[in-house]
Amino acid sequence: MSVPPLLAFENITKSFGAVRALQGVSFDLRPGEVHALLGENGAGKSTLIKVATGAHVPDGGAIVVGQRRHAALTPSTARAAGIACIYQQPALFPDLTVAENLGLRLEPAGALRRVDWRGRRVRALELLRGVGAEFSAEAEVRDLSMPEQQLVEIAAAIGSGARIVIMDEPTSSLTRREQERLFGIVRKLRDDGAGIVYISHRLEEIAELADRVTVLRDGRSVGTFAADAVDPPALIHLMVGRELSQLYPAAQPASDGIGVEVCGAGCAEVGVADVSFAVRRGEIFGLAGLVGAGRTELARVLFGLNPADAGEIRLEGRAVKIGSPMAALRHGIAYVPEDRRRHGAVLELPVSHNITLAAHRRIFPRGWLDAAEERRIAEEFIARLAIRTAGPDAAAGTLSGGNQQKVAVARWLAVRPRVLILDEPTQGVDIGAKAELHRLIRELAVTGLAVILISSDLPEIIGMSDRIGVMRGGRLAGILPGGASASAVMTATLGSAERKGAA
Amino acid sequence: MKRPTTGAAPGWRRIVFRYETLLVVLLVIEWLVFYRFGTSTNRRGIVVGFGTMERQFDILRHSCEIGLLALALTPVILTAGIDLSVASVLGFCAVVFGRLWHDAGLPVWCAAGATLLAGAAAGGVNALFIARFRLPPLIVTLGTYSLFRGLAEALTRGAVTYTDFPVGFLFLGQERWLGLPTQAWVFLVVALFIWTLVHRRMTGRVFRVIGFSPEGARYAGLAVGRTTALAYVMAGAIAALAALIYTARLGQAKADAAVGYELFAITAVVLGGTSIFGGRGTVPGTLLGIAVIAVLKNGLAALPAVIRLNAAEESAGLLTGMLLLVALALGAAPKLLSARRPRTPLPENLPIPKSP
C-alpha cells in the first residue's frame, strides 16, 4: 500500500495537569478503510478524537492531513480538511428543522446572507435520501429519535464532503435493524474512498466492520493490527494486558458483620434494576463496568438522590428507607460523587466549611456555631488526609484536583459514616495523591466501614477490591473474587454478544 | 467584599480596603453634606437642623419599614433568590390588619398576631412555588408582587382607608420607648435575629451553600427545599411586621401602602455587599446599606433645591441608583485589577501538615 494516509498522528502527547492522557500516540487512517479504535475507559480515545477535531491542542507531535503537517488543528481547519465527527450524543439544535440544521452546518455563514430556502430543502432531501432516512426534512429535530438524529449528523458529515469520518460509539443506542442500516452507510462511505475511525466497545462489531484495529492503553498505542488477525479474547488481552503497575495496600480480613445489604433494589427512573449484593464491614466492594452501565446510578439510588422504587436496602441487618440524601446521611451512608467540582465540594466555600458541611451536628451543638470546634475538625482532617492547602480558610477552588477530592472525602469522614460510597475517587488525580487516597481508603475499611468503590480504572479496582461486582445495562452482571484477572473483569464488563433493544 | 485571604496582607490594609469601610465613608460624606446644606421643619412646623437628635430619630422612624424588608431579603438573596413581592405583602397585610380590627372587631393585638400569620402564609405561597415546584424566584415573586397588591385593592375595593387605631397601637409607630422611637427597638430585635440566623446558626450556612451551589448542598445531605422555603416564609412574616409599623406610623392602613419599597430594600441589600448571585453577604453590610439609603432619602427631602422643585422622591431614586452603580463598580475594582495581573498558581511545595 503506497497510498498516502488521509490522516496521520505522529507521537501525539497531551496532558491535563498531572494526568498524561496521551503519551506519544501514532495512528494513521488510509482512504477506503474502517479503522477501529479500542481501549478501556480513560485509555485516551476521547482525547485523541478531540485532537483530531481541533477541540484539544496537543502538547507535542504532529498531525498530517493530506499533504500538510500541523502542530495542532482548530475546529475550522479540521472541518476544512474534511474531518467530521459523529458523537454519541448528536449535537443538533432541537428547535430547528432538519433542513435548517443541515443548512447551518453546510452553508457559508454570514449575518446578512439571504437564505435560499428552496435550495436548502432540496439539498437536505437529497442528503437524507442518501442515508436512507424516512423522516421529512421539515421535521423538528426534537421530534426525532436518537438514531434518527444520528442519521442527520451523518448526512451533515457526508454533505460537507468529509473524507475522514470519526464515529464515537455510534451503535450504543441502536436496534439491530438500525445498526444494519448504519453499517451499510459506513461501508458505502468506505467504498467511496473515505476513511472511517470507528470507536466501539462491542468487539463483535469490530470483526464485522473494521479493516484494521488500533488498541490504546494508558494513553499509548499498543499496536495496530489487521482486524481479521485478532479475535475478541486477544483484543481484551491487548486492552488490559499489563502488570499492575502500582503496589496497592494489602487487603485485610473483613469482619463478619454485614454493613450494607442490597436486595433486588432498582429505580426505573435511572434504569437500575434488580441489584442484590452485600458488603461486610471492613470490606471494599468494587463496582466495575463501562461508562453508562449504571454504577453511578446505583450509587445515587443508595444515597437517596434517586430513591429506590423496588427492593430493599438493609443497614447492619435493619431495613431502611433512603428517600433523600438527608435520610442517607441520618443512616450513616456517605457518597463521594464523581463530579467533585459540581457536587463533591463547594468551590467558593473555605476548606474548613467544606469539611464540616455534612457534620453540622458536631459544629452546631444545640444549634449554635462552635467556631473553635469547626477549626479543630478542619485542621484534624487537613493533617490526617495530608490536604495541601494554604490553610483552612482558603477557598476549596484554589486546591488541586486531588486535594479537592480529599476535602470531599474528609467531609464524609467527619460524620463518621457506616457505609462509604466512592465514585471514581482517583479520576484526574496525580499518581502521588492517588497512592495516598488508596492507602486512606484501605485504612478506612480497616476501621470497620463498608466501602463501595466505583472505578473505571481496572488496575485500581482489581488492586483495591476484596470483591468486584460488575455492572452492565443497569444490572449487576456478576460478582468476581478480589484479585480476579483483568481479562476476566473486562470480559464480564463487555458481556457476551447480546444486544440492547431500541433506546 | 470578603474573600478568603490566603496572602499575608497587613491588618490595616484588610480593614481599609474592605467594602464596608467604603459604605461608612459614604455615610459620613452624606451626613456632612446634609448637615451643611439641609434645613427642614418638623411635624409641628418648627425648623429642625440635620444635626439634631430629633432629626436622627426621624430618620430611624422613616427607615424602619424599608430596613425590615431589606433584612427579610438578605437570607433570600443569600440563597441566590429574590423576592419582589415583599412590599406588596406589606400592603396586603396592612389591609388585612385593618379589616380584622375594624370590620371583624378583633382586639388590636389579636389582629396584629393574625396579620403576622397572614404574612407568613403569603411568604408560604412564594415558598411553595420556588422551593417545592422549583420555579424561578424572579418570575414567581413577580407574579405574587401583582397578586398581593391586587388582593389588597380588592379587599378595600380600592377606596377604603382604615383609621382611628387605638393609641396603644399607634405607640408602636409614633412614640418613643426608652429614648428611642418604638419601632427602632423592633427593628433592632429583628436585625439581631437575622444576624444570629445568618452568622451563627446552621441555617445561615445552608443559605450560603444553596446560593453557591444548590446541587452541592443536596449532595451534602442538606435540607435544600426546607431552608429555601424558610427564607421566603420569614420574608413574608417580616413584611407583615413592617405593615404593622407602617400602619402605626401613619395611623392609617391603605391598599397602596409602601408601593415601590421593594426596590429600595433590594438596593440596600446589594449596596450592603450581598451578591445578587448568592452565597456572599453579611447582615452588618445590609444594615450599612439601609443607613446609606435612609440618610439619603431623608436628607434630600430637606435640601432647599429639592424642596423648591418638589422632587424629593425622584431625586432619591436618581441618587440611590447612582450610588448603587458607583458602589458596585468600586467593590468590583480590586477584583478587576487583580484579574489583569497574571494569576500565580498555588506553589507546588506547600507545607504538608504534620500529623497531630
mmCIF file of N, CA, C and O in Angstrom, chain A residues 300 303 305 325-326 329 335 337 342-343 346 348-349 353 356-358 360 363-364 367-369 374 382-383 387-388 393 398 411-412, chain B residues 4 6 196 199-202 205 208-209 212-213 215-223 226 280 346 348 350-356:
data_model
loop_
_atom_site.group_PDB
_atom_site.id
_atom_site.type_symbol
_atom_site.label_atom_id
_atom_site.label_comp_id
_atom_site.label_asym_id
_atom_site.label_seq_id
_atom_site.Cartn_x
_atom_site.Cartn_y
_atom_site.Cartn_z
ATOM 1 N N ARG A 300 -26.413 6.633 43.289
ATOM 2 C CA ARG A 300 -27.437 7.660 43.526
ATOM 3 C C ARG A 300 -28.662 7.065 44.197
ATOM 4 O O ARG A 300 -29.306 7.712 45.017
ATOM 5 N N PHE A 303 -27.812 6.497 47.860
ATOM 6 C CA PHE A 303 -27.659 7.745 48.600
ATOM 7 C C PHE A 303 -28.966 8.556 48.622
ATOM 8 O O PHE A 303 -29.023 9.631 49.187
ATOM 9 N N LEU A 305 -30.532 10.036 46.151
ATOM 10 C CA LEU A 305 -30.708 11.093 45.150
ATOM 11 C C LEU A 305 -31.780 10.687 44.147
ATOM 12 O O LEU A 305 -32.523 11.514 43.641
ATOM 13 N N PRO A 325 -30.993 12.379 50.273
ATOM 14 C CA PRO A 325 -29.637 12.391 50.829
ATOM 15 C C PRO A 325 -29.640 12.653 52.335
ATOM 16 O O PRO A 325 -28.786 12.146 53.060
ATOM 17 N N MET A 326 -30.644 13.436 52.812
ATOM 18 C CA MET A 326 -30.710 13.690 54.248
ATOM 19 C C MET A 326 -30.939 12.394 55.012
ATOM 20 O O MET A 326 -30.341 12.168 56.071
ATOM 21 N N LEU A 329 -27.758 10.384 55.008
ATOM 22 C CA LEU A 329 -26.838 10.947 55.995
ATOM 23 C C LEU A 329 -27.217 10.497 57.404
ATOM 24 O O LEU A 329 -26.363 10.114 58.199
ATOM 25 N N TYR A 335 -21.631 9.452 50.388
ATOM 26 C CA TYR A 335 -21.371 9.298 48.961
ATOM 27 C C TYR A 335 -20.445 10.407 48.493
ATOM 28 O O TYR A 335 -20.771 11.580 48.579
ATOM 29 N N PRO A 337 -19.189 11.970 45.356
ATOM 30 C CA PRO A 337 -19.611 11.878 43.955
ATOM 31 C C PRO A 337 -18.459 12.001 42.982
ATOM 32 O O PRO A 337 -17.351 12.420 43.326
ATOM 33 N N ARG A 342 -18.605 20.005 40.751
ATOM 34 C CA ARG A 342 -20.005 20.429 40.819
ATOM 35 C C ARG A 342 -20.704 19.931 42.071
ATOM 36 O O ARG A 342 -21.569 20.594 42.609
ATOM 37 N N HIS A 343 -20.359 18.708 42.509
ATOM 38 C CA HIS A 343 -21.129 18.093 43.590
ATOM 39 C C HIS A 343 -20.325 17.825 44.850
ATOM 40 O O HIS A 343 -20.851 17.885 45.942
ATOM 41 N N VAL A 346 -17.940 22.521 47.477
ATOM 42 C CA VAL A 346 -18.451 23.837 47.081
ATOM 43 C C VAL A 346 -17.229 24.733 46.949
ATOM 44 O O VAL A 346 -16.622 25.122 47.937
ATOM 45 N N GLU A 348 -16.469 27.734 46.223
ATOM 46 C CA GLU A 348 -16.361 29.096 46.749
ATOM 47 C C GLU A 348 -16.194 29.102 48.265
ATOM 48 O O GLU A 348 -15.722 30.069 48.839
ATOM 49 N N LEU A 349 -16.611 28.022 48.923
ATOM 50 C CA LEU A 349 -16.541 27.985 50.382
ATOM 51 C C LEU A 349 -15.124 27.632 50.827
ATOM 52 O O LEU A 349 -14.406 26.931 50.132
ATOM 53 N N HIS A 353 -15.206 24.982 55.913
ATOM 54 C CA HIS A 353 -16.660 24.824 55.787
ATOM 55 C C HIS A 353 -17.001 23.596 54.961
ATOM 56 O O HIS A 353 -17.969 22.890 55.239
ATOM 57 N N THR A 356 -16.760 20.488 57.110
ATOM 58 C CA THR A 356 -17.772 20.326 58.161
ATOM 59 C C THR A 356 -19.199 20.406 57.622
ATOM 60 O O THR A 356 -20.143 20.366 58.392
ATOM 61 N N LEU A 357 -19.336 20.473 56.304
ATOM 62 C CA LEU A 357 -20.651 20.763 55.725
ATOM 63 C C LEU A 357 -21.708 19.723 56.088
ATOM 64 O O LEU A 357 -22.874 20.058 56.307
ATOM 65 N N ALA A 358 -21.319 18.460 56.131
ATOM 66 C CA ALA A 358 -22.310 17.429 56.453
ATOM 67 C C ALA A 358 -22.336 17.137 57.951
ATOM 68 O O ALA A 358 -23.252 16.491 58.440
ATOM 69 N N HIS A 360 -22.950 18.973 60.556
ATOM 70 C CA HIS A 360 -23.442 20.143 61.294
ATOM 71 C C HIS A 360 -23.767 19.824 62.741
ATOM 72 O O HIS A 360 -23.701 20.678 63.587
ATOM 73 N N ILE A 363 -20.580 20.755 64.660
ATOM 74 C CA ILE A 363 -20.125 22.145 64.823
ATOM 75 C C ILE A 363 -21.255 23.078 65.237
ATOM 76 O O ILE A 363 -21.026 24.232 65.551
ATOM 77 N N PHE A 364 -22.495 22.600 65.200
ATOM 78 C CA PHE A 364 -23.599 23.388 65.728
ATOM 79 C C PHE A 364 -24.265 22.616 66.867
ATOM 80 O O PHE A 364 -25.428 22.252 66.778
ATOM 81 N N GLY A 367 -27.404 23.863 68.115
ATOM 82 C CA GLY A 367 -27.800 24.896 67.163
ATOM 83 C C GLY A 367 -26.843 26.056 66.983
ATOM 84 O O GLY A 367 -26.951 26.797 66.030
ATOM 85 N N TRP A 368 -25.913 26.254 67.911
ATOM 86 C CA TRP A 368 -25.042 27.426 67.819
ATOM 87 C C TRP A 368 -23.684 27.054 67.260
ATOM 88 O O TRP A 368 -23.129 26.018 67.596
ATOM 89 N N LEU A 369 -23.162 27.927 66.397
ATOM 90 C CA LEU A 369 -21.872 27.658 65.770
ATOM 91 C C LEU A 369 -20.771 27.594 66.826
ATOM 92 O O LEU A 369 -20.621 28.498 67.638
ATOM 93 N N GLU A 374 -15.145 23.807 64.800
ATOM 94 C CA GLU A 374 -15.080 23.731 63.351
ATOM 95 C C GLU A 374 -13.628 23.764 62.884
ATOM 96 O O GLU A 374 -13.202 22.969 62.055
ATOM 97 N N ILE A 382 -7.263 18.014 57.669
ATOM 98 C CA ILE A 382 -6.213 18.511 56.786
ATOM 99 C C ILE A 382 -4.917 17.756 57.095
ATOM 100 O O ILE A 382 -4.190 17.342 56.197
ATOM 101 N N ALA A 383 -4.670 17.510 58.385
ATOM 102 C CA ALA A 383 -3.461 16.779 58.768
ATOM 103 C C ALA A 383 -3.602 15.296 58.419
ATOM 104 O O ALA A 383 -2.699 14.699 57.830
ATOM 105 N N ILE A 387 -4.001 17.095 53.299
ATOM 106 C CA ILE A 387 -4.572 18.002 52.293
ATOM 107 C C ILE A 387 -3.651 19.194 52.144
ATOM 108 O O ILE A 387 -3.349 19.880 53.114
ATOM 109 N N ARG A 388 -3.212 19.437 50.922
ATOM 110 C CA ARG A 388 -2.317 20.566 50.699
ATOM 111 C C ARG A 388 -3.131 21.806 50.407
ATOM 112 O O ARG A 388 -3.733 21.951 49.357
ATOM 113 N N ASP A 393 -8.900 28.378 55.765
ATOM 114 C CA ASP A 393 -9.750 29.448 55.254
ATOM 115 C C ASP A 393 -9.633 29.641 53.748
ATOM 116 O O ASP A 393 -10.357 30.441 53.169
ATOM 117 N N THR A 398 -9.263 26.790 45.176
ATOM 118 C CA THR A 398 -7.845 27.061 44.945
ATOM 119 C C THR A 398 -7.003 25.793 45.047
ATOM 120 O O THR A 398 -5.822 25.821 44.749
ATOM 121 N N ARG A 411 -15.152 15.435 54.201
ATOM 122 C CA ARG A 411 -16.484 15.859 54.609
ATOM 123 C C ARG A 411 -17.293 14.686 55.151
ATOM 124 O O ARG A 411 -18.003 14.812 56.127
ATOM 125 N N TRP A 412 -17.134 13.536 54.483
ATOM 126 C CA TRP A 412 -17.947 12.399 54.891
ATOM 127 C C TRP A 412 -17.335 11.648 56.058
ATOM 128 O O TRP A 412 -18.044 11.071 56.861
ATOM 129 N N PRO B 4 -11.535 34.900 51.070
ATOM 130 C CA PRO B 4 -10.573 34.243 51.955
ATOM 131 C C PRO B 4 -9.186 34.788 51.670
ATOM 132 O O PRO B 4 -8.730 34.771 50.527
ATOM 133 N N THR B 6 -5.545 34.515 51.516
ATOM 134 C CA THR B 6 -4.521 33.486 51.572
ATOM 135 C C THR B 6 -3.169 34.130 51.782
ATOM 136 O O THR B 6 -2.302 33.567 52.409
ATOM 137 N N THR B 196 -28.091 36.593 63.869
ATOM 138 C CA THR B 196 -27.850 35.308 64.523
ATOM 139 C C THR B 196 -28.060 34.165 63.541
ATOM 140 O O THR B 196 -27.234 33.265 63.406
ATOM 141 N N HIS B 199 -25.301 34.313 60.691
ATOM 142 C CA HIS B 199 -23.881 34.199 61.015
ATOM 143 C C HIS B 199 -23.560 33.200 62.124
ATOM 144 O O HIS B 199 -22.403 32.882 62.337
ATOM 145 N N ARG B 200 -24.574 32.761 62.857
ATOM 146 C CA ARG B 200 -24.252 31.908 63.990
ATOM 147 C C ARG B 200 -24.998 30.579 64.008
ATOM 148 O O ARG B 200 -24.748 29.742 64.856
ATOM 149 N N ARG B 201 -25.914 30.375 63.083
ATOM 150 C CA ARG B 201 -26.701 29.149 63.098
ATOM 151 C C ARG B 201 -26.443 28.349 61.825
ATOM 152 O O ARG B 201 -26.014 28.885 60.802
ATOM 153 N N MET B 202 -26.751 27.062 61.897
ATOM 154 C CA MET B 202 -26.603 26.181 60.738
ATOM 155 C C MET B 202 -27.355 26.728 59.524
ATOM 156 O O MET B 202 -26.866 26.671 58.405
ATOM 157 N N ARG B 205 -25.508 28.954 57.231
ATOM 158 C CA ARG B 205 -24.539 28.230 56.428
ATOM 159 C C ARG B 205 -25.225 27.584 55.234
ATOM 160 O O ARG B 205 -24.733 27.631 54.105
ATOM 161 N N ARG B 208 -26.081 30.028 52.443
ATOM 162 C CA ARG B 208 -24.920 30.327 51.619
ATOM 163 C C ARG B 208 -24.613 29.201 50.637
ATOM 164 O O ARG B 208 -24.356 29.446 49.465
ATOM 165 N N VAL B 209 -24.629 27.969 51.141
ATOM 166 C CA VAL B 209 -24.277 26.848 50.267
ATOM 167 C C VAL B 209 -25.285 26.738 49.133
ATOM 168 O O VAL B 209 -24.922 26.504 47.986
ATOM 169 N N PHE B 212 -24.365 29.324 46.598
ATOM 170 C CA PHE B 212 -23.188 28.971 45.799
ATOM 171 C C PHE B 212 -23.497 27.813 44.863
ATOM 172 O O PHE B 212 -23.137 27.826 43.689
ATOM 173 N N SER B 213 -24.150 26.780 45.385
ATOM 174 C CA SER B 213 -24.311 25.554 44.603
ATOM 175 C C SER B 213 -25.437 24.708 45.181
ATOM 176 O O SER B 213 -25.208 23.926 46.099
ATOM 177 N N GLU B 215 -26.863 22.185 43.963
ATOM 178 C CA GLU B 215 -26.567 20.766 43.769
ATOM 179 C C GLU B 215 -25.585 20.282 44.836
ATOM 180 O O GLU B 215 -25.753 19.214 45.419
ATOM 181 N N GLY B 216 -24.568 21.102 45.068
ATOM 182 C CA GLY B 216 -23.584 20.757 46.090
ATOM 183 C C GLY B 216 -24.251 20.601 47.447
ATOM 184 O O GLY B 216 -23.895 19.717 48.226
ATOM 185 N N ALA B 217 -25.229 21.452 47.741
ATOM 186 C CA ALA B 217 -25.933 21.369 49.018
ATOM 187 C C ALA B 217 -26.714 20.061 49.114
ATOM 188 O O ALA B 217 -26.728 19.405 50.158
ATOM 189 N N ARG B 218 -27.334 19.661 48.004
ATOM 190 C CA ARG B 218 -28.102 18.415 48.003
ATOM 191 C C ARG B 218 -27.173 17.219 48.224
ATOM 192 O O ARG B 218 -27.479 16.321 48.990
ATOM 193 N N TYR B 219 -26.028 17.266 47.560
ATOM 194 C CA TYR B 219 -25.073 16.168 47.693
ATOM 195 C C TYR B 219 -24.450 16.121 49.083
ATOM 196 O O TYR B 219 -23.845 15.135 49.452
ATOM 197 N N ALA B 220 -24.562 17.216 49.834
ATOM 198 C CA ALA B 220 -24.028 17.208 51.200
ATOM 199 C C ALA B 220 -25.106 16.794 52.185
ATOM 200 O O ALA B 220 -24.898 16.849 53.394
ATOM 201 N N GLY B 221 -26.278 16.412 51.682
ATOM 202 C CA GLY B 221 -27.345 15.960 52.569
ATOM 203 C C GLY B 221 -27.996 17.099 53.337
ATOM 204 O O GLY B 221 -28.533 16.888 54.417
ATOM 205 N N LEU B 222 -27.940 18.325 52.797
ATOM 206 C CA LEU B 222 -28.551 19.468 53.478
ATOM 207 C C LEU B 222 -30.014 19.600 53.049
ATOM 208 O O LEU B 222 -30.400 19.166 51.968
ATOM 209 N N ALA B 223 -30.804 20.234 53.930
ATOM 210 C CA ALA B 223 -32.238 20.380 53.664
ATOM 211 C C ALA B 223 -32.459 21.570 52.739
ATOM 212 O O ALA B 223 -32.822 22.657 53.182
ATOM 213 N N ARG B 226 -36.364 22.773 52.377
ATOM 214 C CA ARG B 226 -36.898 23.313 53.622
ATOM 215 C C ARG B 226 -36.260 24.667 53.949
ATOM 216 O O ARG B 226 -36.923 25.604 54.363
ATOM 217 N N ARG B 280 -22.540 35.114 48.988
ATOM 218 C CA ARG B 280 -21.742 36.109 49.707
ATOM 219 C C ARG B 280 -22.622 37.226 50.246
ATOM 220 O O ARG B 280 -23.512 37.697 49.554
ATOM 221 N N LEU B 346 -0.903 28.170 42.820
ATOM 222 C CA LEU B 346 -0.537 27.745 44.166
ATOM 223 C C LEU B 346 0.811 27.032 44.082
ATOM 224 O O LEU B 346 1.012 26.159 43.258
ATOM 225 N N GLU B 348 3.806 24.517 44.373
ATOM 226 C CA GLU B 348 3.735 23.064 44.471
ATOM 227 C C GLU B 348 4.207 22.565 45.840
ATOM 228 O O GLU B 348 3.739 21.579 46.360
ATOM 229 N N LEU B 350 3.887 23.424 48.921
ATOM 230 C CA LEU B 350 3.242 23.902 50.129
ATOM 231 C C LEU B 350 3.589 22.946 51.259
ATOM 232 O O LEU B 350 3.819 21.766 51.041
ATOM 233 N N PRO B 351 3.629 23.482 52.454
ATOM 234 C CA PRO B 351 3.974 22.587 53.560
ATOM 235 C C PRO B 351 2.917 21.500 53.713
ATOM 236 O O PRO B 351 1.724 21.764 53.647
ATOM 237 N N ILE B 352 3.368 20.293 53.866
ATOM 238 C CA ILE B 352 2.446 19.221 54.187
ATOM 239 C C ILE B 352 2.218 19.264 55.685
ATOM 240 O O ILE B 352 3.176 19.277 56.452
ATOM 241 N N PRO B 353 0.959 19.349 56.076
ATOM 242 C CA PRO B 353 0.714 19.471 57.520
ATOM 243 C C PRO B 353 1.222 18.255 58.278
ATOM 244 O O PRO B 353 1.166 17.130 57.771
ATOM 245 N N LYS B 354 1.720 18.520 59.452
ATOM 246 C CA LYS B 354 2.239 17.423 60.271
ATOM 247 C C LYS B 354 1.086 16.672 60.910
ATOM 248 O O LYS B 354 0.046 17.247 61.192
ATOM 249 N N SER B 355 1.287 15.417 61.111
ATOM 250 C CA SER B 355 0.251 14.641 61.793
ATOM 251 C C SER B 355 0.164 15.091 63.243
ATOM 252 O O SER B 355 1.173 15.470 63.832
ATOM 253 N N PRO B 356 -1.029 15.084 63.767
ATOM 254 C CA PRO B 356 -1.170 15.558 65.153
ATOM 255 C C PRO B 356 -0.570 14.541 66.121
ATOM 256 O O PRO B 356 -0.518 13.361 65.813
#
